[in-house]
Structures are given as structure tokens and as C-alpha cells.
C-alpha positions as a LaTeX table, in Angstrom:
\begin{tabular}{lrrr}
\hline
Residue & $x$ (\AA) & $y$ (\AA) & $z$ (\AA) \\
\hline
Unk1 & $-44.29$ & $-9.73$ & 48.45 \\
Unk2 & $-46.84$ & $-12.65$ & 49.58 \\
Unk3 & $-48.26$ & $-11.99$ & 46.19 \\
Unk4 & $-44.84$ & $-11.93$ & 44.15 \\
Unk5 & $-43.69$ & $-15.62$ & 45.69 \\
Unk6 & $-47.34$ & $-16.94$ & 45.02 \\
Unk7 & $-46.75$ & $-16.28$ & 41.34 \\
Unk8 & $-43.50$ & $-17.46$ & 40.87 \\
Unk9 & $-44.38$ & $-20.95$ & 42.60 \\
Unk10 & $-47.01$ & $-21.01$ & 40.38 \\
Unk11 & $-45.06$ & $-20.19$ & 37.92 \\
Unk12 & $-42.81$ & $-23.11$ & 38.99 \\
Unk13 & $-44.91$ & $-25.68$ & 39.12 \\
Unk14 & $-46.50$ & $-24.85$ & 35.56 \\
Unk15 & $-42.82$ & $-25.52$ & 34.67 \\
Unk16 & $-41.81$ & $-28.68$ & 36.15 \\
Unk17 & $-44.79$ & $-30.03$ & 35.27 \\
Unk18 & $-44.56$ & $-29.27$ & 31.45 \\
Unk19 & $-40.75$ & $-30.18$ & 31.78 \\
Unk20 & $-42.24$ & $-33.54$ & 33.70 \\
Unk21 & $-44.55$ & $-33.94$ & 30.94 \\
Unk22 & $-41.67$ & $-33.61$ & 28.30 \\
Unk23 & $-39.32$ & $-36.15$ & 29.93 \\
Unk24 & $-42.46$ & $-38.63$ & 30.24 \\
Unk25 & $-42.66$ & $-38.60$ & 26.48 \\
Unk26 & $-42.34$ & $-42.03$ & 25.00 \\
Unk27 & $-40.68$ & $-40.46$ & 21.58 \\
Unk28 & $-36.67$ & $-39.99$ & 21.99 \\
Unk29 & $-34.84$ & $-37.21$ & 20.72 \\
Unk30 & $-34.07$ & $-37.51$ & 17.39 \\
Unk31 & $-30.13$ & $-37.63$ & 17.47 \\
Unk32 & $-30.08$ & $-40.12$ & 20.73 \\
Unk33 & $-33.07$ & $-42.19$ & 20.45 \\
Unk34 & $-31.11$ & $-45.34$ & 19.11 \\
Unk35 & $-28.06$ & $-44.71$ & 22.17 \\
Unk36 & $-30.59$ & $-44.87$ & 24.66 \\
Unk37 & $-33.17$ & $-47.48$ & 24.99 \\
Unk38 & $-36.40$ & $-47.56$ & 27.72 \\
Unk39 & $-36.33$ & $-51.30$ & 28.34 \\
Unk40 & $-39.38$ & $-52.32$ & 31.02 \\
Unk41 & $-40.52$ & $-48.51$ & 30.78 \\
Unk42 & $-43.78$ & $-50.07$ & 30.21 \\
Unk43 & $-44.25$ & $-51.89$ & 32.87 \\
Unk44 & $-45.96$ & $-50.15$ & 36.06 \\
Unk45 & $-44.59$ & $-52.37$ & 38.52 \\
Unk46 & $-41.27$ & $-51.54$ & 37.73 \\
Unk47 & $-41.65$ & $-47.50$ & 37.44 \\
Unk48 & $-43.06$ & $-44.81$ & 39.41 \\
Unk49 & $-44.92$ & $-43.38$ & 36.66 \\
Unk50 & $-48.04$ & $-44.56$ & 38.29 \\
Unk51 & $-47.21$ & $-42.81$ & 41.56 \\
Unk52 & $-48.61$ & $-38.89$ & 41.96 \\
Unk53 & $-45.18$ & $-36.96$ & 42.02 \\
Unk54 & $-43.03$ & $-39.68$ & 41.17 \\
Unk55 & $-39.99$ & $-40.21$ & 39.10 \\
Unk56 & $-41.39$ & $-42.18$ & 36.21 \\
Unk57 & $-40.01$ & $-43.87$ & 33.77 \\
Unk58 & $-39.20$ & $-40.68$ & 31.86 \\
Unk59 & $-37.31$ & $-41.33$ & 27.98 \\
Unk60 & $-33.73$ & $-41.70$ & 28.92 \\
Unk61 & $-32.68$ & $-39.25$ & 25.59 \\
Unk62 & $-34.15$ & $-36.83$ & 26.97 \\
Unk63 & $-33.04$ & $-36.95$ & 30.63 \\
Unk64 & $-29.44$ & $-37.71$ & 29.31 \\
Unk65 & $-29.79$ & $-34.35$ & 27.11 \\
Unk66 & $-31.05$ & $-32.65$ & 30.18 \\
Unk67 & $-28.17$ & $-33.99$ & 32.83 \\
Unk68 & $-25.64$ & $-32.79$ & 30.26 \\
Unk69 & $-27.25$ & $-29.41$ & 30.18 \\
Unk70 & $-27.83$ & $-28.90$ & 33.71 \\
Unk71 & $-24.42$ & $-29.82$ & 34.80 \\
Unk72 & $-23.13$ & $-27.42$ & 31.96 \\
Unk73 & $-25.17$ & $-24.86$ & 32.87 \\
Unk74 & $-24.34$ & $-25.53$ & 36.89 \\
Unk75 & $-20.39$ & $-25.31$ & 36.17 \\
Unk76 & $-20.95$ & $-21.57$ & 34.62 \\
Unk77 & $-22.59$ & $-20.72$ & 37.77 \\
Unk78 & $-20.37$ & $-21.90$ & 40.17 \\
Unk79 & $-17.60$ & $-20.10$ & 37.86 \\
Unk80 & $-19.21$ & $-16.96$ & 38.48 \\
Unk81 & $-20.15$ & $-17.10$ & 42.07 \\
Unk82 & $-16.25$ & $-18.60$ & 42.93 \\
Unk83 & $-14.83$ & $-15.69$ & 40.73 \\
Unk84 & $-16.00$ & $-13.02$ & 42.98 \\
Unk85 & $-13.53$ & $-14.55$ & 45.57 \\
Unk86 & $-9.70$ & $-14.14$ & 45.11 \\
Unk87 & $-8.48$ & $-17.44$ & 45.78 \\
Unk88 & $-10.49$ & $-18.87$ & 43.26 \\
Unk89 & $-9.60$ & $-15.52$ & 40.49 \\
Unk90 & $-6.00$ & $-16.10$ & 41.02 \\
Unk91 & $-6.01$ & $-19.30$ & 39.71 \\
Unk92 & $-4.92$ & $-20.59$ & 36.25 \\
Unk93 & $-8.06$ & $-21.64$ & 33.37 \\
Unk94 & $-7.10$ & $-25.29$ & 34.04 \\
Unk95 & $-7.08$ & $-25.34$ & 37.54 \\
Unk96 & $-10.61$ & $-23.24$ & 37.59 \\
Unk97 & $-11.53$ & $-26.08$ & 35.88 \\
Unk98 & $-10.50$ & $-28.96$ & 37.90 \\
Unk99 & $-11.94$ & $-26.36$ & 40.99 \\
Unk100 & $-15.16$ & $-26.65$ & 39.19 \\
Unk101 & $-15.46$ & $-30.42$ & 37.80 \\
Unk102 & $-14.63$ & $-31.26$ & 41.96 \\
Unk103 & $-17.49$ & $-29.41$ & 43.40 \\
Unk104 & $-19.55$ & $-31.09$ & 40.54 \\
Unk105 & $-18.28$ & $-34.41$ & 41.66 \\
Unk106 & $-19.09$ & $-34.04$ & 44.85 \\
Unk107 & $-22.84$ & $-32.78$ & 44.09 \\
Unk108 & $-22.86$ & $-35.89$ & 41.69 \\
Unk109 & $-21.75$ & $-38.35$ & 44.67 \\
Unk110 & $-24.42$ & $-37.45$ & 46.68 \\
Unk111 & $-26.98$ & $-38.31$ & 43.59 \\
Unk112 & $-25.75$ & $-41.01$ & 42.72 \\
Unk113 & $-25.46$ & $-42.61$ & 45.97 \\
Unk114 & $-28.53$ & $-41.88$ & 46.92 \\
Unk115 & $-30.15$ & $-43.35$ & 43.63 \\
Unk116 & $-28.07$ & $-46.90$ & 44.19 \\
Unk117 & $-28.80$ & $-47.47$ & 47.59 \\
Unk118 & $-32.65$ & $-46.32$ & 47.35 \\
Unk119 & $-33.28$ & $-48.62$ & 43.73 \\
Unk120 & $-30.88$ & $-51.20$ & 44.16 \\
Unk121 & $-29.65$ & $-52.47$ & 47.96 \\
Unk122 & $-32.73$ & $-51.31$ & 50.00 \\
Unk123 & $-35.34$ & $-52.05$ & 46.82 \\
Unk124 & $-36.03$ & $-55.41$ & 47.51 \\
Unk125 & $-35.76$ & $-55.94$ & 43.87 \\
Unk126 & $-31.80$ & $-58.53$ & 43.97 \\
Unk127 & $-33.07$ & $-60.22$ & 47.02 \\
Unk128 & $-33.44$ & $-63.63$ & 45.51 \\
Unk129 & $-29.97$ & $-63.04$ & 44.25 \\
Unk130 & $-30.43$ & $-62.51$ & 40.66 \\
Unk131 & $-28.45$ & $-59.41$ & 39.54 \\
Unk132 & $-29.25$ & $-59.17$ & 36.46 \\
Unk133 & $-32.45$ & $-57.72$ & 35.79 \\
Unk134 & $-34.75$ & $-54.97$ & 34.37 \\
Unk135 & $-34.86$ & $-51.73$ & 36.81 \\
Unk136 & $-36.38$ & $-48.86$ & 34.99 \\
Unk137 & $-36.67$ & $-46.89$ & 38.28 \\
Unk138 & $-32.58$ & $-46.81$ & 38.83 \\
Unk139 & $-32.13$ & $-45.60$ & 35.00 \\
Unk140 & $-32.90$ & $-42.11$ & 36.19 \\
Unk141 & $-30.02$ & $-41.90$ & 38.04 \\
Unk142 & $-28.03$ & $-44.21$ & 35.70 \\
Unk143 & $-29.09$ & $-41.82$ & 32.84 \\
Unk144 & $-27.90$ & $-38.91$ & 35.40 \\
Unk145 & $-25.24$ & $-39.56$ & 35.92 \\
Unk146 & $-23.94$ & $-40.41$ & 32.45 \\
Unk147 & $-25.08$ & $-37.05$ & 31.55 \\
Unk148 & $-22.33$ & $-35.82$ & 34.45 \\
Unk149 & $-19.60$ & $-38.21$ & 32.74 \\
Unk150 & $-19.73$ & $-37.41$ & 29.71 \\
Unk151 & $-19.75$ & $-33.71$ & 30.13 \\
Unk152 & $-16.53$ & $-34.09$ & 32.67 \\
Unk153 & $-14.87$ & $-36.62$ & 30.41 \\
Unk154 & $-14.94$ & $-34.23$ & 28.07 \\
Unk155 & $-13.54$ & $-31.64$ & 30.26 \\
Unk156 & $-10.40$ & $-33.62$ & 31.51 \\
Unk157 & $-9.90$ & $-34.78$ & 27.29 \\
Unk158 & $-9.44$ & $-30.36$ & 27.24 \\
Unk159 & $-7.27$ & $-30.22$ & 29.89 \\
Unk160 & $-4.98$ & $-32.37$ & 28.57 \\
Unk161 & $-3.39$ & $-29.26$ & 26.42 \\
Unk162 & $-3.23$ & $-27.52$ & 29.65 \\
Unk163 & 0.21 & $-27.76$ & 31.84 \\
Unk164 & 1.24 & $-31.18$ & 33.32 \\
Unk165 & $-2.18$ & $-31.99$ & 31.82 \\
Unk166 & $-1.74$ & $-35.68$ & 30.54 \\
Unk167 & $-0.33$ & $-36.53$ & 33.95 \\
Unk168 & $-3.20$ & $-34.92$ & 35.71 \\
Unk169 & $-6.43$ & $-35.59$ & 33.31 \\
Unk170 & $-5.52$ & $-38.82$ & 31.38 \\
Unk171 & $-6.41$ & $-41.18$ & 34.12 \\
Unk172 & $-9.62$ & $-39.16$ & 34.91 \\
Unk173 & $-10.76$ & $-38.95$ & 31.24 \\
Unk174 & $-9.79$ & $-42.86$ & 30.98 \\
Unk175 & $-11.88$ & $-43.73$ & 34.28 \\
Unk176 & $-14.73$ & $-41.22$ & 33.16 \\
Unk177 & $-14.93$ & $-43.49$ & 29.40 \\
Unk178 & $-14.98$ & $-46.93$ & 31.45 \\
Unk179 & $-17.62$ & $-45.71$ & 33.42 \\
Unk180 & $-19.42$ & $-44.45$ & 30.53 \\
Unk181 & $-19.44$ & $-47.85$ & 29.04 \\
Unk182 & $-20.87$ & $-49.88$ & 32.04 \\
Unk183 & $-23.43$ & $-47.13$ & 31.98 \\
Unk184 & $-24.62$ & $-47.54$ & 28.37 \\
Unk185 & $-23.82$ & $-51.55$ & 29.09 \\
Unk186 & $-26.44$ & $-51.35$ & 31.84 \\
Unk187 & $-28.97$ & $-49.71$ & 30.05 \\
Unk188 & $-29.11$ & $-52.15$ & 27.42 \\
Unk189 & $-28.58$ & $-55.26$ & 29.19 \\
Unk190 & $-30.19$ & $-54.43$ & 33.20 \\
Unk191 & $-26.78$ & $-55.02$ & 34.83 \\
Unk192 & $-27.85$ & $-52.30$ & 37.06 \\
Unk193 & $-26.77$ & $-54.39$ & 39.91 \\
Unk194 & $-23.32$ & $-53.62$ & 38.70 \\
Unk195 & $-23.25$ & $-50.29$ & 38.00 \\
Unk196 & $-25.01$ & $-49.42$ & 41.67 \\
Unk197 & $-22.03$ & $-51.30$ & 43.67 \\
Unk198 & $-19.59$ & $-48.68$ & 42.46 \\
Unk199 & $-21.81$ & $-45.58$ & 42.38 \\
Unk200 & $-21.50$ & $-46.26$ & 45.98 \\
Unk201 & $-18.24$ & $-46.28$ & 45.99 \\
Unk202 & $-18.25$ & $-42.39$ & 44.73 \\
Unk203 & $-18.37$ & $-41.52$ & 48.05 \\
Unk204 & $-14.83$ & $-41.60$ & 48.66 \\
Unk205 & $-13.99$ & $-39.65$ & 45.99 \\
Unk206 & $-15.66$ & $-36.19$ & 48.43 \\
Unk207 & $-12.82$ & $-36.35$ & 50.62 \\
Unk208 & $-10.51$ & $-36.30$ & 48.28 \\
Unk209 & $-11.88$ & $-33.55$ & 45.83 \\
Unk210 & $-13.22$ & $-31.25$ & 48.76 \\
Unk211 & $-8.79$ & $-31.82$ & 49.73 \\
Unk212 & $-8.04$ & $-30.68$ & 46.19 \\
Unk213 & $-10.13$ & $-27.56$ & 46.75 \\
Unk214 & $-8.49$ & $-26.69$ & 50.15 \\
Unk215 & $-5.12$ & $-27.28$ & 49.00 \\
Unk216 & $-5.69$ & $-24.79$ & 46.13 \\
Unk217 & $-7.21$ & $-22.79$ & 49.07 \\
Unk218 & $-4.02$ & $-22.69$ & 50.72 \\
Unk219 & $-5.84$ & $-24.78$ & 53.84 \\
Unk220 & $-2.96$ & $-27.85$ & 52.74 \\
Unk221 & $-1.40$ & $-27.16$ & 56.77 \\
Unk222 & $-4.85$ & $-27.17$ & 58.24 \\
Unk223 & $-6.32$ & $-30.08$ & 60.87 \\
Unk224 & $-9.48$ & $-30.42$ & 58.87 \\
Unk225 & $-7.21$ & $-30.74$ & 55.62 \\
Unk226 & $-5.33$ & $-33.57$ & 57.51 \\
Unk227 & $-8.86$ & $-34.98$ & 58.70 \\
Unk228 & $-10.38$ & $-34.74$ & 55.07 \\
Unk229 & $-7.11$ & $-36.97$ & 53.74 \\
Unk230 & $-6.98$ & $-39.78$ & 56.86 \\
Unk231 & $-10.64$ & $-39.81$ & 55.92 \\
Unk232 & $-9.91$ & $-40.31$ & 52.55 \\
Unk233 & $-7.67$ & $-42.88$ & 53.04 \\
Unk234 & $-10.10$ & $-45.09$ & 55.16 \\
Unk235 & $-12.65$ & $-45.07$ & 52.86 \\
Unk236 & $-10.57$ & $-45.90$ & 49.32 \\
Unk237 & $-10.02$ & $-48.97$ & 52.17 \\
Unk238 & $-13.01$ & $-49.87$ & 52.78 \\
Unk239 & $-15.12$ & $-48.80$ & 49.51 \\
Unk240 & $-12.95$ & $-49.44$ & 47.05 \\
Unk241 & $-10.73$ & $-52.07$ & 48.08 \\
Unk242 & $-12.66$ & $-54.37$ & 51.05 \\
Unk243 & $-16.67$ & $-53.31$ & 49.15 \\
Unk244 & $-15.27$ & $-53.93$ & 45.74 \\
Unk245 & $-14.07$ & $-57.69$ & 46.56 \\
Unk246 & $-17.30$ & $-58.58$ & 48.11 \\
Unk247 & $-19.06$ & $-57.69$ & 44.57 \\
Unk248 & $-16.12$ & $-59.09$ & 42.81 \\
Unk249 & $-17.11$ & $-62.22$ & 44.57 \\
Unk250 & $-20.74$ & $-61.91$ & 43.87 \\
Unk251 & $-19.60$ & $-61.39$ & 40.15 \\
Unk252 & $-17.28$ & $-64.36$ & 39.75 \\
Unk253 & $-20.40$ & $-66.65$ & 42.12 \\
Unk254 & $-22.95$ & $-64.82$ & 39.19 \\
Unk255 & $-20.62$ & $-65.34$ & 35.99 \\
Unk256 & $-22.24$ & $-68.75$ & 34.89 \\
Unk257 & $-25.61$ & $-66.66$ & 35.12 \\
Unk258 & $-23.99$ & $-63.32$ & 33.06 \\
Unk259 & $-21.76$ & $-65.97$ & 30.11 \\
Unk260 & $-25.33$ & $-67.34$ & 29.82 \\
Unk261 & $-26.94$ & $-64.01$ & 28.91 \\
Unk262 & $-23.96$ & $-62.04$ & 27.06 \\
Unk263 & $-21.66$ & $-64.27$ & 26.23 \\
Unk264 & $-18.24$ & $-65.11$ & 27.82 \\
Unk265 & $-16.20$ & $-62.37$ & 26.22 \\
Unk266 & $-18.19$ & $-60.08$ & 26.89 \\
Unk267 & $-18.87$ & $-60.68$ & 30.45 \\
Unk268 & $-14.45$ & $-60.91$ & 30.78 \\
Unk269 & $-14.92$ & $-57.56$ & 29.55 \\
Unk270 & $-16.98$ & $-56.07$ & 31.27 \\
Unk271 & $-15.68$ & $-57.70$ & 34.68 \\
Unk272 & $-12.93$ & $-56.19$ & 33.71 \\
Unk273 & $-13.77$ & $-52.88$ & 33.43 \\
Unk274 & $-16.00$ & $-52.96$ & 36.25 \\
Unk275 & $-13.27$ & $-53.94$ & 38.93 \\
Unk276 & $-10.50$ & $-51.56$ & 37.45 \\
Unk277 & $-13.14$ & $-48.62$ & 37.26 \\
Unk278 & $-14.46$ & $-49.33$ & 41.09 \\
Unk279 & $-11.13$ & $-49.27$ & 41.88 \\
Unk280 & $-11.03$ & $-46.11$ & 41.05 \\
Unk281 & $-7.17$ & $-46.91$ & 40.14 \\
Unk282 & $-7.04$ & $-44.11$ & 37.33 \\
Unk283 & $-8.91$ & $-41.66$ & 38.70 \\
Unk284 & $-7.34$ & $-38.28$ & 39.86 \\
Unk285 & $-6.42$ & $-37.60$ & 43.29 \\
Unk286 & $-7.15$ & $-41.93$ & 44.34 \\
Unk287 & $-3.11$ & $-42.17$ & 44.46 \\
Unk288 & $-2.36$ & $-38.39$ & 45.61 \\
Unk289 & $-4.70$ & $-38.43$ & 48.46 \\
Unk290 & $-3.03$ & $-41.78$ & 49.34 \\
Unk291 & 0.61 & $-40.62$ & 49.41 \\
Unk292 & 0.03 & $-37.51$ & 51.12 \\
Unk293 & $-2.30$ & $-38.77$ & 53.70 \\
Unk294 & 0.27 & $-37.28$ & 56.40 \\
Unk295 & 1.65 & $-34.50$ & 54.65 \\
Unk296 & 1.67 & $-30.72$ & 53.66 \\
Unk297 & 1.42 & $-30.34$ & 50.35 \\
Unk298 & 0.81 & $-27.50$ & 48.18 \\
Unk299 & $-2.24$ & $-27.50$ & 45.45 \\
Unk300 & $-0.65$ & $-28.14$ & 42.06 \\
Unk301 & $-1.17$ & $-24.93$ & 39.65 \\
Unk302 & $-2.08$ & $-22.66$ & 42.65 \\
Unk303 & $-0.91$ & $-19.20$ & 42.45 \\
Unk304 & $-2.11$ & $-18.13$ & 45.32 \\
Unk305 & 0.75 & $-20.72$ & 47.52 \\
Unk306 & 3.21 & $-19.87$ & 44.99 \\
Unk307 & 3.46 & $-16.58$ & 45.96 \\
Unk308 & 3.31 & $-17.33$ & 49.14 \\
Unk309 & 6.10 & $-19.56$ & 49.14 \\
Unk310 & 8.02 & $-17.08$ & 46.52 \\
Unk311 & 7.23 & $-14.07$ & 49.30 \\
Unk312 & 9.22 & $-16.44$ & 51.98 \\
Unk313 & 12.08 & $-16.93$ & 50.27 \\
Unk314 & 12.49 & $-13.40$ & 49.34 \\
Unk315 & 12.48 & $-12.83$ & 53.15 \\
Unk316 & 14.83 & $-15.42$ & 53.78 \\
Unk317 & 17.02 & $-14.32$ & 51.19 \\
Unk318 & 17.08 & $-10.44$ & 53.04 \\
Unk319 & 17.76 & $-11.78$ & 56.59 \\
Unk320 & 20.69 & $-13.85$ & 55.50 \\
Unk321 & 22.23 & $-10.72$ & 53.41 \\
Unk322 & 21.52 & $-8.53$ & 56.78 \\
Unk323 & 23.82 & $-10.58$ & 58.94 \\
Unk324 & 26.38 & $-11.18$ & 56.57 \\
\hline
\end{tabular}
């Protein structure tokens, strides 16, 4: 057995380093090579490329092909291993869906948080208070995670055939295309600054899809549920509502600086879209989690609490015919 795992980490680490290799390749993919550009990706004191183990500054076409893959490829999984329970089998196609895009979210929070705070507050690189500038080391997690919003954008765009779909996906789908143009905005212009401020911001967006998955769990009446959507609550507060004015402020101090290097209509735009997209004010479940903070609600399109419910009533309707 000693034998067995020495080969397959060797095996392993022949792969990642021919897969390392491949990303580090300064020629873009063919069909994406003009979408995605690798602006200061030749300068060492910008990447990690120089560093044994690092990052690099790998070719963003092929790190965007490989984000949409691997979060493709990571939603099958997740299908098949939550299939084999019956809470999760009992469920409708569009709400195995919205199961699965949730548990991707939240695996995509913690990347992208991680990636902003690391390259962008604790880098050093904005301390004299210029925020817009080259950072070839954050476009790995900028490229990411536009792999992981493009892939669900396209997702919520299908589920809006699916019942009470335009009320449930539209807003997601619309949030999802904002996001994907400050992303591709970014990368062509370094307004990484921008983008980092409301990758942080992702964070509250856990609580309220791990509350989606418990109320299709039937765990709406539990005390964790009510924990997960106070919690929920505090942080839309303080992420994207008190953290969201401070870099609005920083914006409107910087916007002599950004008319100066894109022009003013384009810098209204993109303000624009960067406040209404931190604000997370179309995405799914930012208004829900709000309104039901306090409440028990039941997971919209679960079968499971509809027969529950259905199973009640049924009794209730026996008892009353018994003592009449």
C-alpha cells in the first residue's frame, strides 16, 4: 500500500507540474486569447513566477478555460454524491440546481476572499493610495473566479424556463453579468482595487446560501437555521451596506484619478455597476434572507416539506371528521 500511494503522488506531481507548465505558457488559447489579456505578466516583481511553487503569472485563457471546467466538472460531482441522499433526490431539476450552484458559491467565497485580502489589502501594493494599478498576482483569482460566473450565470439564464424561474434567477443572472464586466474591466484596465472590495463582500452571501440548503433540508424551524439568517443579516449590514460606502468614498475621493485614465463615462459606468453589484441588491436570497430573518419558512420547490405539510393537513382533516 506504501508502494501504491508513492506512485500515485508521483504520479501527481508529474501532473500538476505539466498542468503548471501549461498554464505558464505565454501563448493564449486560440478562441480567448484576444478576451483575456496578461498585462505586467512580464514583470517579476509583480508575479510569483519567480518563486519555487508559486502562483505565477500563468496566461489568463487558459486559467479562465480551466475555472470553467473545474467548476463544471465539480457541480457533476456534488450531483452525484448529494443524490445518494433522499432529501436532495426528492427534489425538482431546478432546485438540484440552485442546491448545487449554492455549495459552489460558497466554495467560491472562500477563494475569492482569500485571493483579495492576500493580493490586495494585506499586499502592500495600494498603500500610497493609488488604486489603480497593474497586479498580475490577483488576476489568478480574478480570472477564477470569472470562470465560476460565467458558468453560474449561465446556469440561472437555464433556470429561468424552470417554475417561478424569472422571479428566482433573473436577479442572480443580472448580478452574475455585472460582475462579469468589472472582471473583464479589471483585467484590462488594473482596477483590481475595485473588484477585491466586493469579492470580500462574498462572504455574506455563505449564510445565506448554506440557509437555502437547510430550508430545502427541512432544517427552516431549526436554532442554527435562525443563527445562519441573524448572521446573515449582520453581515449584508456591515459588508455590503457600512464596507461598501467606505469604498464608495474612496471611489468618489479617486474619480479625478479614474476620469483621467478612462474617461468620465466610463468611470459613471462602471461606479455604477460596481456599487449596485456590491450591493448585492439583485442577487438571490440578499432580500429573502432579509425578510425572513425571524421566521419559519419553507424552501421554495422542496418536495420533501410539501409533503410534510400535505401529510399534516390530511391528519387534521381526520381528527376534525372524528369528532364531528
Amino acid at each position: 500500500s506504501v508502494t501504491v500511494i508513492a506512485v500515485v503522488m508521483s504520479s501527481t506531481e508529474k501532473l500538476v507540474g505539466v498542468y503548471r507548465k501549461w498554464l505558464l505558457n505565454p501563448n493564449g488559447l486560440p478562441l480567448l486569447e484576444g478576451w483575456f489579456l496578461n498585462i505586467g505578466h512580464d514583470d517579476e516583481s509583480l508575479c510569483e513566477s519567480s518563486t519555487e511553487g508559486g502562483i505565477g503569472c500563468v496566461d489568463n485563457s487558459r486559467l479562465f478555460a480551466t475555472a470553467c471546467l473545474f467548476t463544471i466538472l465539480l457541480g457533476l460531482l456534488m450531483s452525484s454524491i448529494f443524490d445518494r441522499f433522499q432529501t436532495y433526490s426528492s427534489l425538482s431539476w431546478d432546485v438540484k440546481l440552485r442546491w448545487n450552484t449554492k455549495v459552489l458559491s460558497i466554495i467560491h467565497a472562500g477563494f475569492a476572499c482569500y485571493g483579495a485580502v492576500t493580493n490586495i489589502f494585506l499586499s502592500g501594493l495600494y498603500n500610497d493610495g493609488e488604486i489603480v494599478r497593474v497586479n498580475p498576482s490577483y488576476d489568478f483569482f480574478l480570472v477564477g473566479s470569472l470562470g465560476f460566473y460565467v458558468v453560474t450565470m449561465t446556469v440561472s439564464f437555464l433556470l429561468l424556463f424552470s417554475k417561478d424561474g424569472f422571479i428566482l434567477s433573473f436577479g442572480t443572472a443580472l448580478h452574475h453579468l455585472m460582475a462579469i464586466g468589472i472582471c473583464f474591466f479589471s483585467l484590462h484596465n488594473g482596477a483590481g482595487w475595485i473588484v477585491g472590495c466586493w469579492m470580500v463582500m462574498e462572504v455574506s452571501s455563505v449564510c445565506i446560501d448554506l440557509g437555502f440548503i437547510f430550508r430545502q433540508a427541512g432544517l427552516s424551524g431549526s436554532l442554527l437555521n435562525g443563527i445562519l439568517n441573524t448572521l446573515s443579516v449582520v453581515l449584508v449590514v456591515l459588508l455590503r451596506v457600512a464596507f461598501t460606502t467606505f469604498c464608495w468614498q474612496v471611489l468618489i475621493v479617486s474619480q479625478p484619478e479614474l476620469q483621467e485614465k478612462f474617461g468620465s463615462d466610463r468611470v459613471k459606468l462602471l461606479l455604477a455597476c460596481a456599487i449596485v453589484t456590491m450591493w448585492g441588491v439583485f442577487q438571490e436570497g440578499t432580500v429573502y434572507a432579509i425578510s425572513k430573518a425571524f421566521e419559519d419558512g419553507e424552501g421554495i420547490g422542496s418536495v420533501k416539506n410539501t409533503h410534510a405539510s400535505t401529510h399534516t393537513n390530511t391528519q387534521q382533516h381526520k381528527e376534525t371528521k372524528k369528532t364531528k
